[in-house]
């Protein structure tokens, strides 16, 4: 049995190097243990490139980038199984109805969704800064190990500020234009940010009380994310007041237009006639 | 007394909520690695969801809700008693940038009531967009609601700073526009849309020297129609939408179920917003744009002039055209697979990929993610045949929701 221990950070490159080496030696999937931690010590992987050429389509590389982030410890070994099968049979990897292909596609989809939600739901809090750049911090709890995959998006978007995003499985730090990754020691203490209150004002006023659809809200913004989203604290109160607000609209009697309205409309009418 | 920023934000976001669009996708790829703040391009991001199920992607606000027009369906019409406020350009810019830095939004959707004159209002909006782009190097998304009565020159300038411009047609027919929005001119709106299309087409042509003209609203133009405020039926609405897509190459037509507003006018009914009707219109809109359906095909399956509220328009079309089914999944062409109820565009793509590895069976369809139960009567597989199901008189009942006890109140 060969054993590969993938590191917590940089596991993408580590998996690719190991898989390429194992495949070139034609080592079958069942002879490799990819588990993060194992009680039984196995043989380390062979050194150097083996005699076999390894074929990998580009679409498979894209797939590995997503699937490897998955929290399922089976992900690396499933990918290696698909890689080895592809060396002798090119069809199944392109067949969405194949069960291994489908299982990988499902993992990739779950990771992509998690990434998308992380790009959407990270909330930055402003921190005091001593350098000329503004400084922000955030704590986010994704489902999968996606901090390395998610951080470049923020680096491109928030290039003119320093920021830190901490997740349970790793921390990304962007300082003076340089992105680095670190082990997370503890969830950071984030101070209250005055802009959060303005955001709450916006969140509760853009909401239309006459069209309640909480199931749509919850399917797109699952409850598990709520504890790190400050605006969700307002939702119970918004829902409570909604019915009353709609009722008030129905009961309100249309009023005479204010005096200035008549003046403005008259002036406009004569303007149009004049031209 | 002067209003605080919080009070203004409350009034001017409340006034903006009746605009359905919040899209932030489909613009040019940009980022701030070479300076400035922000990025955009690719698919949009929804940063939050409110309990009405709608997403928040943009800071959607009015510059001011003072207005000299009197459109009866609008909360901001001159004859309403709603509280008024007005942002200074700096306030809009600060809110946009500070919200953006905290990753609350993708950008700004700025709209406005008409103050002084259409040209004055439009120039103020352009000033905000220009300052964000030029002085602050903002690379995020900007959507400006254009004022159709503003001059062509101003509309052209707006497109240089905005990703998307929109002009709301508001009502599906000219006659209801005349009745409900007397100050708006349907011809003027169409002229502005045509002008937009000319500007955009021109911005994509290289000059003789091969130089590219400056970009013009790369995410295109969109519009919004209110559903249920007048007597127009779904055939009228979809007909207008289809004309807009074909004539002005609109990116999106939004359908907004008329929703009761505070300070309502006596002319309009206070009804529950027709949300299912709105949903069916969006489904029909998708069939027109992405599934190769013609307008007459959708409307001929809805002889009353309105779409069936119980079943979706694709199923309604299939039930009215049963002679074309069942479709042999292993052999049928793409355009016919797209017409099978229960098969979406992505399902069809996967079926075509799977067919290269051999015949597609029932279990394969399930793995691919098709809604097989829905599709059953309309498809033929090596291990499934609908038999006489497709001709059965009770086929519609299989899909319609169970009857509901009518409420007395």
XYZ file of C-alpha atoms in Angstrom:
684
model
C 0.000 0.000 0.000
C 1.283 3.430 -0.953
C 0.444 6.364 1.226
C 0.103 10.008 0.179
C -0.399 12.663 2.829
C -1.780 15.854 1.337
C -0.859 19.095 3.148
C -3.525 21.486 4.497
C -2.386 24.257 2.168
C -1.203 23.699 -1.377
C -2.977 20.330 -1.624
C -3.805 20.935 -5.284
C -0.204 20.925 -6.489
C 0.664 18.081 -4.099
C -2.150 15.881 -5.428
C -1.218 16.566 -9.048
C 2.461 15.723 -8.482
C 1.646 12.524 -6.592
C -1.047 11.401 -9.053
C 1.201 11.996 -12.054
C 3.999 9.996 -10.453
C 1.762 7.082 -9.339
C 0.018 6.903 -12.715
C 3.326 6.875 -14.592
C 4.258 3.809 -12.554
C 0.810 2.334 -13.392
C -0.024 1.872 -9.706
C -3.712 0.841 -9.453
C -6.136 3.023 -7.434
C -6.784 0.325 -4.838
C -3.082 0.312 -3.934
C -3.051 3.975 -2.854
C -4.223 5.438 0.444
C -4.989 9.184 0.098
C -6.410 9.690 3.563
C -5.236 12.810 5.401
C -4.187 10.910 8.486
C -3.711 7.178 8.651
C -2.893 4.892 11.504
C -1.071 2.420 9.336
C 2.084 3.696 7.809
C 2.253 2.759 4.160
C 5.032 2.864 1.650
C 5.945 6.318 0.355
C 5.341 6.828 -3.364
C 8.108 5.834 -5.790
C 10.688 8.427 -6.700
C 10.970 9.810 -10.198
C 8.780 9.459 -13.267
C 7.736 5.925 -14.269
C 7.728 4.447 -17.752
C 4.091 5.166 -18.679
C 2.832 8.330 -20.376
C -0.136 9.889 -18.526
C -3.052 11.294 -20.537
C -5.108 14.043 -18.946
C -7.684 16.170 -20.767
C -7.890 19.824 -19.752
C -11.465 19.363 -18.547
C -10.181 16.830 -16.009
C -7.696 19.332 -14.586
C -10.533 21.826 -14.112
C -12.528 19.087 -12.412
C -9.703 18.239 -9.987
C -9.356 21.893 -9.003
C -12.934 21.871 -7.715
C -13.210 18.301 -6.422
C -10.004 18.417 -4.337
C -11.499 21.205 -2.199
C -14.354 18.896 -1.186
C -14.480 17.993 2.495
C -15.156 14.324 1.642
C -11.910 12.449 2.353
C -12.726 10.126 -0.563
C -12.341 12.951 -3.100
C -8.594 12.464 -3.871
C -8.910 8.708 -4.310
C -12.019 9.003 -6.518
C -10.161 11.445 -8.728
C -7.202 9.082 -8.964
C -9.544 6.219 -9.882
C -11.036 8.323 -12.673
C -7.558 9.275 -13.876
C -6.404 5.660 -14.025
C -9.567 4.524 -15.786
C -9.077 7.254 -18.356
C -5.687 5.805 -19.333
C -7.381 2.740 -20.833
C -10.932 3.946 -21.548
C -11.506 7.507 -22.766
C -15.292 7.367 -22.886
C -16.703 7.406 -19.328
C -15.103 10.715 -18.284
C -17.173 12.462 -20.970
C -20.378 10.618 -20.190
C -22.531 12.515 -17.661
C -24.535 9.338 -17.000
C -21.488 7.334 -15.798
C -21.671 6.866 -12.030
C -18.064 7.825 -11.130
C -18.185 10.829 -13.490
C -21.501 11.809 -11.968
C -20.193 11.481 -8.421
C -17.226 13.724 -9.255
C -19.481 16.211 -11.038
C -21.686 16.346 -7.966
C -18.730 17.094 -5.700
C -17.456 19.743 -8.107
C -20.873 21.378 -8.182
C -21.090 21.474 -4.403
C -17.646 23.100 -4.198
C -18.467 25.635 -6.911
C -21.638 26.619 -5.087
C -19.711 26.980 -1.833
C -17.159 29.188 -3.599
C -19.874 31.315 -5.126
C -21.568 31.723 -1.752
C -18.245 32.655 -0.154
C -17.668 35.360 -2.766
C -21.168 36.604 -1.983
C -21.394 36.301 1.802
C -17.980 37.333 3.141
C -18.586 40.535 5.105
C -15.664 42.833 5.767
C -15.417 44.831 8.997
C -13.167 47.855 8.992
C -10.176 47.646 11.373
C -7.915 50.441 12.598
C -4.965 50.898 10.254
C -1.522 52.405 10.788
C -0.364 52.247 7.166
C -1.838 54.448 4.433
C -4.083 51.592 3.253
C -7.466 50.861 4.767
C -7.721 47.579 6.620
C -10.569 45.060 6.819
C -11.149 41.679 8.429
C -13.646 38.855 8.023
C -14.570 35.459 9.454
C -16.298 32.947 7.184
C -17.270 29.290 7.581
C -17.484 27.508 4.215
C -18.503 23.863 3.813
C -15.335 22.860 1.975
C -11.613 23.677 2.053
C -11.883 26.585 -0.350
C -9.892 29.449 1.167
C -7.041 29.101 -1.354
C -9.451 28.829 -4.279
C -11.629 31.732 -3.109
C -8.969 34.301 -2.186
C -7.754 35.401 -5.672
C -11.228 36.800 -6.405
C -10.937 39.124 -3.398
C -7.349 40.043 -4.300
C -8.484 41.257 -7.716
C -11.529 43.060 -6.386
C -10.112 44.718 -3.268
C -6.594 45.422 -4.479
C -6.306 48.853 -2.858
C -6.956 47.723 0.723
C -5.394 45.283 3.188
C -7.651 42.469 4.299
C -7.781 39.153 6.111
C -10.322 36.393 5.599
C -10.171 33.666 8.226
C -11.910 30.306 7.812
C -11.716 27.240 10.083
C -9.311 25.527 7.657
C -7.028 28.429 6.801
C -6.559 32.178 6.625
C -5.881 34.379 3.610
C -4.011 37.642 4.217
C -3.658 40.368 1.631
C -1.136 42.997 2.606
C 0.396 45.704 0.407
C -0.702 43.810 -2.681
C 0.644 40.411 -1.605
C -1.574 37.400 -0.929
C -0.396 34.815 1.633
C -2.007 31.825 3.374
C -1.676 30.840 7.010
C -2.962 28.382 9.571
C -6.019 29.639 11.449
C -5.405 29.792 15.176
C -8.742 31.157 16.340
C -11.734 33.072 15.000
C -10.764 36.765 14.975
C -12.471 39.352 17.164
C -14.102 41.783 14.769
C -15.121 45.216 16.101
C -18.499 46.755 15.250
C -18.390 48.712 12.006
C -20.640 51.798 11.760
C -21.467 51.087 8.109
C -23.146 47.812 9.148
C -26.008 49.870 10.540
C -26.515 51.730 7.249
C -26.485 48.386 5.461
C -29.261 47.225 7.792
C -31.297 50.333 6.923
C -30.925 49.486 3.238
C -31.712 45.789 3.731
C -34.956 46.412 5.581
C -36.177 49.160 3.249
C -35.524 47.495 -0.109
C -37.754 44.631 1.026
C -41.326 44.545 -0.346
C -43.692 43.379 2.426
C -46.422 42.534 -0.103
C -44.410 39.689 -1.673
C -43.268 37.364 1.113
C -41.381 34.357 -0.233
C -39.211 33.064 2.579
C -38.600 29.690 0.928
C -36.852 31.386 -1.995
C -34.781 33.418 0.435
C -33.742 30.375 2.464
C -32.846 28.244 -0.543
C -30.478 30.925 -1.853
C -29.215 32.085 1.532
C -29.184 28.877 3.627
C -29.511 29.262 7.394
C -25.997 27.927 8.005
C -24.551 31.207 6.689
C -26.760 33.473 8.749
C -24.627 33.739 11.871
C -21.921 35.634 9.971
C -24.340 37.852 8.018
C -25.239 40.871 10.173
C -28.352 41.809 8.159
C -30.113 38.493 8.836
C -30.694 39.620 12.445
C -33.330 42.015 11.059
C -35.359 39.357 9.235
C -37.703 38.245 12.084
C -38.739 41.836 12.767
C -39.240 42.525 9.040
C -41.502 39.499 8.687
C -43.444 40.387 11.826
C -44.223 43.865 10.606
C -44.945 42.874 6.990
C -48.578 41.862 7.396
C -49.413 45.029 9.294
C -47.745 47.176 6.632
C -49.724 45.558 3.821
C -52.946 45.893 5.787
C -52.227 49.575 6.336
C -51.792 50.056 2.572
C -55.176 48.458 1.936
C -56.933 50.527 4.564
C -55.377 53.851 3.628
C -57.907 56.097 1.923
C -56.532 57.842 -1.168
C -55.943 61.475 -0.259
C -56.294 64.636 -2.269
C -53.010 65.479 -3.989
C -50.856 68.037 -2.164
C -51.259 71.630 -3.333
C -47.855 71.846 -4.989
C -48.749 68.868 -7.200
C -51.481 70.772 -8.973
C -49.148 73.718 -9.531
C -46.381 71.517 -10.956
C -48.723 69.615 -13.256
C -50.332 72.823 -14.549
C -46.957 74.366 -15.255
C -45.826 71.260 -17.089
C -48.953 71.134 -19.181
C -48.552 74.738 -20.311
C -44.839 74.054 -21.019
C -45.764 71.228 -23.356
C -48.457 73.276 -25.069
C -46.069 76.198 -25.428
C -43.415 74.196 -27.263
C -35.241 69.929 9.349
C -32.350 68.403 7.476
C -32.587 64.646 7.106
C -29.745 62.380 8.194
C -28.048 60.010 5.774
C -29.890 57.114 7.442
C -33.280 58.767 6.974
C -32.539 59.545 3.343
C -31.334 56.015 2.686
C -34.525 54.623 4.224
C -36.771 56.804 2.039
C -34.818 56.462 -1.182
C -34.304 52.694 -1.032
C -37.941 52.183 -0.088
C -38.809 54.167 -3.216
C -36.537 52.018 -5.400
C -37.852 48.594 -4.455
C -40.457 48.423 -7.221
C -37.715 48.064 -9.815
C -37.227 44.355 -10.394
C -33.823 44.304 -12.048
C -30.817 43.582 -9.913
C -28.661 41.898 -12.557
C -24.924 42.515 -12.461
C -23.757 40.012 -15.062
C -22.562 40.115 -18.627
C -20.343 43.152 -18.608
C -16.666 43.478 -19.531
C -14.018 41.811 -17.381
C -12.265 44.338 -15.203
C -10.333 44.278 -11.950
C -8.391 46.605 -9.706
C -4.939 45.010 -9.877
C -3.662 48.016 -11.821
C -5.366 50.507 -9.491
C -8.791 51.604 -8.310
C -11.362 49.473 -6.543
C -13.558 46.637 -7.683
C -14.017 44.042 -10.364
C -16.756 42.799 -12.635
C -17.498 40.515 -15.533
C -18.776 36.974 -15.682
C -21.817 35.981 -13.722
C -23.225 38.405 -11.217
C -23.208 37.782 -7.482
C -26.203 38.061 -5.188
C -24.840 39.279 -1.867
C -27.975 38.896 0.214
C -31.626 37.897 0.007
C -34.564 39.666 1.601
C -37.670 37.803 2.865
C -39.472 38.620 -0.408
C -37.122 36.069 -2.005
C -35.382 38.660 -4.140
C -31.666 39.113 -4.195
C -29.586 42.130 -3.384
C -26.813 42.497 -5.887
C -26.706 46.247 -6.336
C -27.274 49.253 -4.118
C -30.617 50.132 -5.668
C -31.589 53.686 -4.786
C -33.224 56.778 -6.142
C -31.172 59.945 -6.360
C -34.338 61.731 -5.319
C -37.992 60.771 -5.037
C -39.229 64.268 -5.824
C -40.957 63.949 -9.186
C -42.916 66.213 -11.507
C -44.692 63.304 -13.227
C -47.967 61.797 -12.126
C -47.911 58.088 -13.040
C -50.692 56.550 -10.965
C -48.931 53.225 -10.278
C -45.877 54.945 -8.828
C -45.338 55.744 -5.172
C -43.256 58.802 -6.098
C -45.786 60.520 -8.373
C -46.248 64.202 -7.748
C -49.732 63.746 -6.288
C -48.625 61.292 -3.585
C -48.012 62.321 0.008
C -44.954 60.118 0.438
C -42.079 61.653 2.362
C -39.497 63.174 0.025
C -35.719 63.211 0.184
C -32.743 63.890 -2.005
C -29.193 62.561 -1.875
C -26.250 64.765 -2.688
C -23.961 63.205 -5.321
C -21.270 62.752 -2.618
C -23.676 60.781 -0.444
C -24.486 58.366 -3.267
C -20.779 57.928 -4.024
C -19.825 57.334 -0.385
C -22.608 54.815 0.166
C -21.661 52.911 -2.989
C -17.948 52.755 -2.187
C -18.342 51.954 1.524
C -20.905 49.205 0.881
C -18.704 47.849 -1.890
C -15.580 47.722 0.311
C -17.453 45.583 2.832
C -18.532 43.177 0.075
C -22.246 43.973 0.487
C -22.865 44.799 -3.187
C -21.667 44.449 -6.789
C -22.272 48.071 -7.611
C -24.889 50.777 -8.003
C -28.314 50.841 -9.637
C -29.225 54.506 -9.742
C -32.656 55.710 -10.650
C -34.425 58.970 -9.983
C -37.635 60.910 -9.902
C -37.709 63.710 -12.464
C -36.769 67.034 -10.896
C -36.652 70.384 -12.687
C -36.334 68.830 -16.143
C -35.399 65.444 -17.620
C -32.057 66.871 -18.828
C -31.150 68.273 -15.399
C -31.934 64.975 -13.709
C -30.042 62.908 -16.236
C -26.968 65.161 -15.979
C -26.913 64.751 -12.197
C -27.000 60.956 -12.580
C -24.200 61.023 -15.135
C -22.130 63.215 -12.801
C -22.353 60.519 -10.112
C -21.398 57.725 -12.511
C -18.511 59.728 -13.961
C -17.131 60.586 -10.547
C -17.250 56.921 -9.475
C -15.430 55.826 -12.597
C -12.956 58.652 -13.122
C -12.186 60.095 -9.679
C -12.521 56.901 -7.652
C -11.420 54.336 -10.238
C -14.501 52.247 -9.483
C -14.500 49.019 -11.533
C -17.760 47.584 -10.156
C -21.107 47.502 -11.908
C -23.172 50.609 -12.652
C -26.747 50.494 -13.904
C -28.369 53.816 -14.725
C -32.091 54.140 -15.215
C -32.237 56.524 -18.129
C -34.835 59.169 -18.566
C -36.236 58.791 -22.074
C -37.092 62.476 -22.375
C -33.458 63.497 -21.804
C -31.436 64.634 -24.814
C -29.687 62.104 -27.038
C -26.335 63.598 -26.151
C -26.847 62.896 -22.464
C -28.032 59.345 -23.092
C -24.902 58.798 -25.140
C -22.695 60.077 -22.304
C -24.461 57.845 -19.797
C -23.433 54.783 -21.785
C -19.768 55.667 -21.459
C -19.815 55.238 -17.667
C -22.599 52.714 -17.104
C -22.525 48.962 -17.701
C -26.222 48.854 -18.318
C -28.836 51.424 -19.190
C -32.522 50.829 -18.852
C -35.666 52.640 -19.797
C -38.911 51.332 -18.397
C -41.797 50.922 -20.812
C -43.859 50.399 -17.634
C -47.103 49.430 -19.389
C -47.615 46.932 -22.185
C -49.853 49.065 -24.379
C -49.801 52.693 -25.505
C -53.416 53.194 -24.472
C -52.821 52.212 -20.850
C -49.705 54.354 -20.805
C -51.789 57.331 -21.876
C -54.326 56.633 -19.160
C -51.979 55.774 -16.279
C -48.794 57.699 -17.083
C -50.041 60.769 -18.942
C -46.704 62.633 -18.950
C -44.769 59.772 -20.562
C -44.587 59.425 -24.331
C -44.489 55.858 -25.699
C -42.921 57.113 -28.956
C -40.233 58.926 -27.001
C -39.399 55.749 -25.072
C -39.072 53.745 -28.276
C -36.953 56.466 -29.869
C -34.607 56.403 -26.868
C -34.319 52.611 -27.098
C -33.573 52.822 -30.803
C -30.966 55.494 -30.128
C -29.392 53.239 -27.538
C -29.174 50.408 -30.032
C -27.521 52.681 -32.619
C -24.972 53.922 -30.085
C -24.176 50.396 -28.996
C -23.858 49.048 -32.523
C -21.595 51.971 -33.422
C -19.390 51.318 -30.390
C -18.636 47.828 -31.656
C -17.382 48.862 -35.079
C -13.737 49.649 -35.579
C -12.854 52.788 -37.481
C -10.867 52.682 -40.760
C -7.631 52.869 -38.776
C -8.712 49.812 -36.756
C -9.213 51.845 -33.591
C -11.977 50.787 -31.241
C -14.470 53.472 -30.199
C -15.065 53.820 -26.432
C -17.266 51.124 -24.928
C -20.947 51.853 -24.651
C -22.989 50.150 -21.907
C -21.381 46.709 -22.425
C -24.113 44.882 -20.485
C -26.800 46.208 -22.842
C -30.224 47.669 -22.131
C -33.199 46.310 -20.257
C -36.717 47.402 -19.431
C -39.578 46.670 -17.063
C -43.305 46.155 -17.561
C -45.874 46.223 -14.809
C -48.206 43.239 -14.864
C -51.738 43.494 -13.558
C -52.173 47.263 -13.251
C -54.125 47.534 -16.500
C -56.306 45.208 -18.546
C -53.585 43.938 -20.888
C -53.490 40.159 -21.228
C -50.442 37.917 -21.456
C -50.590 37.866 -25.261
C -50.268 41.686 -25.326
C -47.460 41.596 -22.794
C -45.437 38.895 -24.537
C -46.095 40.547 -27.906
C -44.640 43.822 -26.644
C -41.708 41.991 -25.058
C -41.005 40.127 -28.276
C -41.010 43.372 -30.259
C -38.586 44.898 -27.791
C -36.220 41.920 -28.012
C -36.293 41.905 -31.786
C -36.477 45.625 -32.514
C -34.075 46.985 -29.913
C -32.033 43.912 -29.007
C -32.890 44.237 -25.342
C -30.960 42.026 -22.943
C -33.870 41.561 -20.573
C -37.500 42.470 -20.158
C -38.520 42.368 -16.487
C -42.109 41.672 -15.535
C -43.158 43.210 -12.270
C -46.372 42.039 -10.652
C -48.232 45.174 -9.665
C -47.897 45.449 -5.956
C -49.958 47.696 -3.697
C -48.087 50.822 -2.706
C -48.556 53.080 0.252
C -50.163 56.348 -0.854
C -52.058 54.541 -3.570
C -54.272 56.198 -6.103
C -58.025 55.594 -6.347
C -57.649 54.619 -10.027
C -55.870 51.334 -9.321
C -57.161 48.227 -7.589
C -55.489 47.247 -4.323
C -54.830 43.653 -5.158
C -52.467 40.970 -4.036
C -49.578 41.057 -6.499
C -50.199 38.364 -9.199
C -46.973 36.486 -8.462
C -47.846 33.264 -10.305
C -48.768 35.195 -13.421
C -45.458 37.007 -13.218
C -43.674 33.641 -12.888
C -45.460 32.189 -15.933
C -44.517 35.254 -17.989
C -40.869 34.775 -17.088
C -41.114 31.108 -18.121
C -42.632 32.091 -21.476
C -39.942 34.760 -21.889
C -37.282 32.067 -21.379
C -38.940 29.839 -23.987
C -38.793 32.723 -26.456
C -35.163 33.542 -25.808
C -33.441 30.250 -25.055
C -35.650 27.372 -26.207
C -36.376 28.334 -29.802
C -40.119 28.885 -29.323
C -41.997 31.379 -31.470
C -44.419 33.847 -29.926
C -47.365 32.386 -31.843
C -46.540 28.888 -30.579
C -46.786 29.999 -26.958
C -49.898 32.110 -27.426
C -51.732 29.524 -29.548
C -51.429 27.095 -26.621
C -53.180 29.725 -24.478
C -56.378 30.491 -26.441
C -57.850 32.698 -23.685
C -55.039 35.197 -24.244
C -53.610 34.472 -20.803
C -51.125 31.762 -19.865
C -52.426 28.825 -17.867
C -51.658 29.514 -14.204
C -51.802 25.840 -13.219
C -49.161 24.461 -15.583
C -46.058 25.981 -17.122
C -46.168 27.268 -20.724
C -43.880 24.574 -22.122
C -46.105 21.816 -20.768
C -49.155 23.684 -22.055
C -47.590 23.788 -25.519
C -46.712 20.073 -25.384
C -50.247 19.141 -24.333
C -51.645 21.163 -27.232
C -49.216 19.520 -29.686
C -49.301 15.871 -28.628
C -48.940 14.640 -32.203
C -45.245 15.629 -32.063
C -44.604 13.269 -29.134
C -43.247 10.924 -27.884
C -39.700 12.034 -28.679
C -37.062 9.323 -29.062
C -34.375 10.526 -26.654
C -31.631 8.514 -28.325
C -32.272 9.990 -31.775
C -34.137 13.299 -31.560
C -32.476 16.538 -32.633
C -31.497 19.116 -30.057
C -34.340 21.528 -30.846
C -36.914 18.786 -30.227
C -35.292 17.655 -26.964
C -35.505 21.276 -25.821
C -39.273 21.038 -26.193
C -39.729 18.089 -23.844
C -41.354 19.160 -20.554
C -38.903 18.340 -17.760
C -35.771 18.794 -19.881
C -33.906 22.047 -19.330
C -31.132 23.397 -21.529
C -28.450 21.817 -19.340
C -30.201 18.436 -19.297
C -30.344 18.465 -23.087
C -26.653 19.276 -23.277
C -25.891 16.305 -21.002
C -28.158 13.974 -22.957
C -26.316 14.853 -26.147
C -22.961 14.162 -24.427
C -24.198 10.864 -22.963
C -25.549 9.684 -26.333
C -22.003 9.485 -27.650
C -21.336 6.640 -25.182
C -24.415 4.621 -26.158
C -28.180 4.622 -25.733
C -29.639 6.686 -22.897
C -31.801 4.712 -20.487
C -34.260 5.648 -17.760
C -31.660 5.424 -14.965
C -29.214 7.482 -17.034
C -31.741 10.300 -17.294
C -32.153 10.271 -13.521
C -28.382 10.495 -13.029
C -28.153 13.316 -15.545
C -30.631 15.284 -13.451
C -33.661 15.377 -15.761
C -37.104 15.677 -14.175
C -38.079 12.271 -15.522
C -41.527 12.052 -13.902
C -42.525 15.218 -15.726
C -41.049 14.018 -19.015
C -42.404 10.418 -18.935
C -45.477 10.828 -21.184
C -43.453 12.655 -23.819
C -40.377 10.464 -24.265
C -39.322 7.140 -25.665
C -36.331 5.266 -24.182
C -34.925 1.767 -24.786
C -36.522 0.756 -21.473
C -39.526 3.107 -21.372
C -42.480 3.750 -23.606
C -45.401 5.983 -22.668
C -47.892 3.723 -24.469
C -51.254 5.442 -24.660
C -50.381 7.884 -21.870
C -49.702 10.687 -24.347
C -53.236 10.477 -25.765
C -54.981 10.064 -22.459
C -57.635 12.677 -21.784
C -56.576 12.975 -18.150
C -52.946 13.820 -18.945
C -53.273 17.424 -17.810
C -54.674 16.290 -14.470
C -51.396 14.475 -13.844
C -49.655 17.869 -13.634
C -52.272 20.268 -12.335
C -52.165 20.879 -8.582
C -54.931 19.177 -6.583
C -58.115 21.276 -6.386
C -58.208 23.703 -3.505
C -61.140 24.491 -1.280
C -62.256 27.993 -2.176
C -61.940 30.436 0.609
C -65.014 32.374 1.649
C -63.012 35.410 2.636
